[in-house]
């Protein structure tokens, strides 16, 4: 009877010990993600990273073609936008990149990989909330300068084709300013 009581006590001690261990493990804070090391630009809130990869026949600018990847900080790819063409001369390469101050949009300008339409700097953005890429040109008209300007929280200013006296002007154009969050 005494050994039976000892055995029950021992089993109860083991169950209590295991239960305590399991509860303690379940309450541990999550392990922080390992920082990703791929080349790119980290969002101001440190939650996403945008990488520009060189793809296609020509490995270096100005004739390379690009692919843009948006990753979380564990390295998982959330979205990709490719600009590779079948012949390596009709795609686009990324020229300028920047996150909006509020971290909701990754903006980048592109040039033709084959030198076609050198005046047209198609400009794109990744919308974090909607998880899609969009072209700024669709909302402003053709962008003619690569150097867009971003301001808080999510304003973009681009130079687009046309002036009051010459709607086809591609040398000077006129400025257009939009809220990226309103472009959908």
mmCIF file of C-alpha atoms in Angstrom:
data_model
loop_
_atom_site.group_PDB
_atom_site.id
_atom_site.type_symbol
_atom_site.label_atom_id
_atom_site.label_comp_id
_atom_site.label_asym_id
_atom_site.label_seq_id
_atom_site.Cartn_x
_atom_site.Cartn_y
_atom_site.Cartn_z
ATOM 1 C CA UNK A 1 0.000 0.000 0.000
ATOM 2 C CA UNK A 2 2.867 2.362 0.859
ATOM 3 C CA UNK A 3 4.685 1.626 -2.427
ATOM 4 C CA UNK A 4 1.433 2.165 -4.326
ATOM 5 C CA UNK A 5 1.034 5.586 -2.673
ATOM 6 C CA UNK A 6 4.663 6.401 -3.542
ATOM 7 C CA UNK A 7 4.059 5.441 -7.184
ATOM 8 C CA UNK A 8 0.937 7.625 -7.390
ATOM 9 C CA UNK A 9 2.835 10.505 -5.773
ATOM 10 C CA UNK A 10 5.702 10.095 -8.219
ATOM 11 C CA UNK A 11 3.345 10.048 -11.225
ATOM 12 C CA UNK A 12 1.548 13.108 -9.893
ATOM 13 C CA UNK A 13 4.902 14.901 -9.489
ATOM 14 C CA UNK A 14 5.882 14.043 -13.079
ATOM 15 C CA UNK A 15 2.511 15.258 -14.432
ATOM 16 C CA UNK A 16 2.761 18.518 -12.479
ATOM 17 C CA UNK A 17 6.366 19.025 -13.645
ATOM 18 C CA UNK A 18 5.506 18.408 -17.303
ATOM 19 C CA UNK A 19 2.458 20.637 -17.084
ATOM 20 C CA UNK A 20 4.544 23.454 -15.612
ATOM 21 C CA UNK A 21 7.120 23.033 -18.379
ATOM 22 C CA UNK A 22 4.476 23.086 -21.131
ATOM 23 C CA UNK A 23 2.790 26.172 -19.673
ATOM 24 C CA UNK A 24 6.141 27.947 -19.316
ATOM 25 C CA UNK A 25 7.052 27.175 -22.953
ATOM 26 C CA UNK A 26 3.685 28.367 -24.200
ATOM 27 C CA UNK A 27 4.159 31.690 -22.420
ATOM 28 C CA UNK A 28 7.621 32.409 -23.855
ATOM 29 C CA UNK A 29 7.774 35.504 -26.048
ATOM 30 C CA UNK A 30 8.097 34.689 -29.748
ATOM 31 C CA UNK A 31 11.597 34.460 -31.113
ATOM 32 C CA UNK A 32 12.345 37.642 -33.026
ATOM 33 C CA UNK A 33 12.719 37.062 -36.769
ATOM 34 C CA UNK A 34 16.214 36.914 -38.156
ATOM 35 C CA UNK A 35 16.933 40.065 -40.121
ATOM 36 C CA UNK A 36 16.954 39.424 -43.837
ATOM 37 C CA UNK A 37 20.186 40.151 -45.602
ATOM 38 C CA UNK A 38 19.097 40.473 -49.233
ATOM 39 C CA UNK A 39 20.005 43.800 -50.835
ATOM 40 C CA UNK A 40 17.207 46.321 -50.800
ATOM 41 C CA UNK A 41 15.439 49.117 -48.987
ATOM 42 C CA UNK A 42 13.785 48.587 -45.592
ATOM 43 C CA UNK A 43 10.507 50.371 -44.878
ATOM 44 C CA UNK A 44 10.627 53.168 -42.263
ATOM 45 C CA UNK A 45 8.633 50.988 -39.822
ATOM 46 C CA UNK A 46 11.219 48.180 -40.271
ATOM 47 C CA UNK A 47 8.513 45.634 -41.224
ATOM 48 C CA UNK A 48 9.095 45.145 -44.976
ATOM 49 C CA UNK A 49 12.030 45.127 -47.353
ATOM 50 C CA UNK A 50 11.935 45.874 -51.069
ATOM 51 C CA UNK A 51 14.622 44.262 -53.182
ATOM 52 C CA UNK A 52 15.505 45.039 -56.789
ATOM 53 C CA UNK A 53 17.010 42.115 -58.661
ATOM 54 C CA UNK A 54 18.792 42.267 -61.995
ATOM 55 C CA UNK A 55 17.278 39.759 -64.439
ATOM 56 C CA UNK A 56 17.645 39.083 -68.152
ATOM 57 C CA UNK A 57 20.552 39.023 -70.582
ATOM 58 C CA UNK A 58 22.414 42.117 -69.412
ATOM 59 C CA UNK A 59 23.503 41.956 -65.763
ATOM 60 C CA UNK A 60 24.308 45.662 -65.341
ATOM 61 C CA UNK A 61 22.697 49.059 -66.043
ATOM 62 C CA UNK A 62 21.758 50.718 -68.265
ATOM 63 C CA UNK A 63 20.564 47.706 -70.288
ATOM 64 C CA UNK A 64 19.663 45.303 -67.483
ATOM 65 C CA UNK A 65 16.095 44.368 -66.662
ATOM 66 C CA UNK A 66 14.709 44.294 -63.137
ATOM 67 C CA UNK A 67 12.384 42.422 -60.847
ATOM 68 C CA UNK A 68 11.066 43.963 -57.617
ATOM 69 C CA UNK A 69 10.358 41.795 -54.576
ATOM 70 C CA UNK A 70 8.550 42.872 -51.434
ATOM 71 C CA UNK A 71 9.508 40.709 -48.443
ATOM 72 C CA UNK A 72 8.576 40.598 -44.781
ATOM 73 C CA UNK A 73 11.403 40.611 -42.273
ATOM 74 C CA UNK A 74 11.524 36.814 -42.127
ATOM 75 C CA UNK A 75 12.436 36.865 -45.819
ATOM 76 C CA UNK A 76 9.096 35.575 -47.131
ATOM 77 C CA UNK A 77 8.193 37.050 -50.529
ATOM 78 C CA UNK A 78 4.861 38.901 -50.352
ATOM 79 C CA UNK A 79 4.750 40.290 -53.896
ATOM 80 C CA UNK A 80 6.829 40.409 -57.076
ATOM 81 C CA UNK A 81 6.767 42.679 -60.126
ATOM 82 C CA UNK A 82 8.920 41.557 -63.052
ATOM 83 C CA UNK A 83 10.133 43.643 -65.978
ATOM 84 C CA UNK A 84 12.001 40.979 -67.958
ATOM 85 C CA UNK A 85 11.293 40.772 -71.684
ATOM 86 C CA UNK A 86 11.759 37.694 -73.906
ATOM 87 C CA UNK A 87 14.512 39.346 -75.978
ATOM 88 C CA UNK A 88 16.187 41.266 -73.147
ATOM 89 C CA UNK A 89 15.644 44.620 -74.844
ATOM 90 C CA UNK A 90 12.005 45.500 -74.269
ATOM 91 C CA UNK A 91 11.753 45.278 -70.507
ATOM 92 C CA UNK A 92 12.424 47.872 -67.839
ATOM 93 C CA UNK A 93 15.077 48.521 -65.235
ATOM 94 C CA UNK A 94 14.508 50.154 -61.886
ATOM 95 C CA UNK A 95 16.237 53.517 -61.468
ATOM 96 C CA UNK A 96 15.090 55.191 -58.253
ATOM 97 C CA UNK A 97 13.436 53.577 -55.206
ATOM 98 C CA UNK A 98 11.926 54.938 -52.008
ATOM 99 C CA UNK A 99 9.409 54.023 -49.304
ATOM 100 C CA UNK A 100 6.697 56.524 -48.422
ATOM 101 C CA UNK A 101 7.208 58.070 -44.956
ATOM 102 C CA UNK A 102 4.209 56.104 -43.609
ATOM 103 C CA UNK A 103 5.682 52.771 -44.853
ATOM 104 C CA UNK A 104 2.527 51.947 -46.814
ATOM 105 C CA UNK A 105 3.954 52.377 -50.323
ATOM 106 C CA UNK A 106 7.163 51.404 -52.087
ATOM 107 C CA UNK A 107 7.699 53.673 -55.106
ATOM 108 C CA UNK A 108 10.132 53.167 -57.983
ATOM 109 C CA UNK A 109 10.840 54.709 -61.382
ATOM 110 C CA UNK A 110 11.927 52.636 -64.376
ATOM 111 C CA UNK A 111 13.651 53.111 -67.730
ATOM 112 C CA UNK A 112 13.439 51.012 -70.887
ATOM 113 C CA UNK A 113 16.127 48.311 -71.019
ATOM 114 C CA UNK A 114 16.549 48.783 -74.767
ATOM 115 C CA UNK A 115 16.694 52.564 -74.726
ATOM 116 C CA UNK A 116 13.205 52.940 -76.210
ATOM 117 C CA UNK A 117 11.264 56.097 -75.244
ATOM 118 C CA UNK A 118 14.093 57.472 -73.086
ATOM 119 C CA UNK A 119 11.843 60.374 -72.046
ATOM 120 C CA UNK A 120 9.288 58.074 -70.383
ATOM 121 C CA UNK A 121 10.103 57.103 -66.790
ATOM 122 C CA UNK A 122 7.264 54.725 -65.995
ATOM 123 C CA UNK A 123 6.799 54.956 -62.234
ATOM 124 C CA UNK A 124 5.190 52.270 -60.083
ATOM 125 C CA UNK A 125 4.236 51.703 -56.479
ATOM 126 C CA UNK A 126 3.489 48.749 -54.243
ATOM 127 C CA UNK A 127 0.373 49.269 -52.110
ATOM 128 C CA UNK A 128 0.986 47.437 -48.834
ATOM 129 C CA UNK A 129 -2.661 47.429 -47.719
ATOM 130 C CA UNK A 130 -4.043 46.121 -51.016
ATOM 131 C CA UNK A 131 -0.958 43.967 -51.769
ATOM 132 C CA UNK A 132 -0.737 45.103 -55.400
ATOM 133 C CA UNK A 133 1.579 46.992 -57.716
ATOM 134 C CA UNK A 134 0.156 49.953 -59.638
ATOM 135 C CA UNK A 135 1.522 52.358 -62.230
ATOM 136 C CA UNK A 136 1.558 56.039 -61.234
ATOM 137 C CA UNK A 137 1.304 57.010 -64.921
ATOM 138 C CA UNK A 138 -2.239 55.572 -65.000
ATOM 139 C CA UNK A 139 -3.322 58.313 -62.582
ATOM 140 C CA UNK A 140 -1.168 61.246 -63.713
ATOM 141 C CA UNK A 141 -0.254 60.810 -67.367
ATOM 142 C CA UNK A 142 3.203 59.830 -68.674
ATOM 143 C CA UNK A 143 5.975 60.572 -66.157
ATOM 144 C CA UNK A 144 8.910 62.281 -67.904
ATOM 145 C CA UNK A 145 11.452 62.643 -65.073
ATOM 146 C CA UNK A 146 12.866 59.816 -62.947
ATOM 147 C CA UNK A 147 13.167 61.838 -59.736
ATOM 148 C CA UNK A 148 9.753 61.645 -58.105
ATOM 149 C CA UNK A 149 9.358 63.292 -54.685
ATOM 150 C CA UNK A 150 7.614 61.724 -51.695
ATOM 151 C CA UNK A 151 6.306 63.599 -48.646
ATOM 152 C CA UNK A 152 4.378 62.609 -45.519
ATOM 153 C CA UNK A 153 2.293 60.708 -45.162
ATOM 154 C CA UNK A 154 1.952 59.321 -48.710
ATOM 155 C CA UNK A 155 2.127 62.164 -51.242
ATOM 156 C CA UNK A 156 3.959 61.716 -54.534
ATOM 157 C CA UNK A 157 4.934 64.483 -56.913
ATOM 158 C CA UNK A 158 5.999 63.650 -60.469
ATOM 159 C CA UNK A 159 6.763 65.641 -63.607
ATOM 160 C CA UNK A 160 4.431 64.589 -66.428
ATOM 161 C CA UNK A 161 4.136 65.188 -70.143
ATOM 162 C CA UNK A 162 2.606 68.414 -71.439
ATOM 163 C CA UNK A 163 2.384 72.104 -70.656
ATOM 164 C CA UNK A 164 -0.472 74.578 -71.090
ATOM 165 C CA UNK A 165 0.986 75.730 -74.412
ATOM 166 C CA UNK A 166 2.210 72.320 -75.622
ATOM 167 C CA UNK A 167 0.352 69.176 -74.486
ATOM 168 C CA UNK A 168 3.015 66.986 -76.138
ATOM 169 C CA UNK A 169 5.986 68.601 -74.364
ATOM 170 C CA UNK A 170 8.355 65.977 -72.962
ATOM 171 C CA UNK A 171 11.256 68.273 -72.087
ATOM 172 C CA UNK A 172 9.667 70.299 -69.279
ATOM 173 C CA UNK A 173 6.172 68.981 -68.615
ATOM 174 C CA UNK A 174 4.252 69.991 -65.519
ATOM 175 C CA UNK A 175 4.091 68.730 -61.916
ATOM 176 C CA UNK A 176 1.320 66.455 -60.672
ATOM 177 C CA UNK A 177 0.869 65.688 -56.972
ATOM 178 C CA UNK A 178 -1.305 62.825 -55.663
ATOM 179 C CA UNK A 179 -1.951 60.878 -52.466
ATOM 180 C CA UNK A 180 -0.891 57.303 -53.124
ATOM 181 C CA UNK A 181 -3.640 56.062 -50.786
ATOM 182 C CA UNK A 182 -6.229 57.647 -53.092
ATOM 183 C CA UNK A 183 -4.958 55.891 -56.245
ATOM 184 C CA UNK A 184 -7.083 52.793 -56.756
#
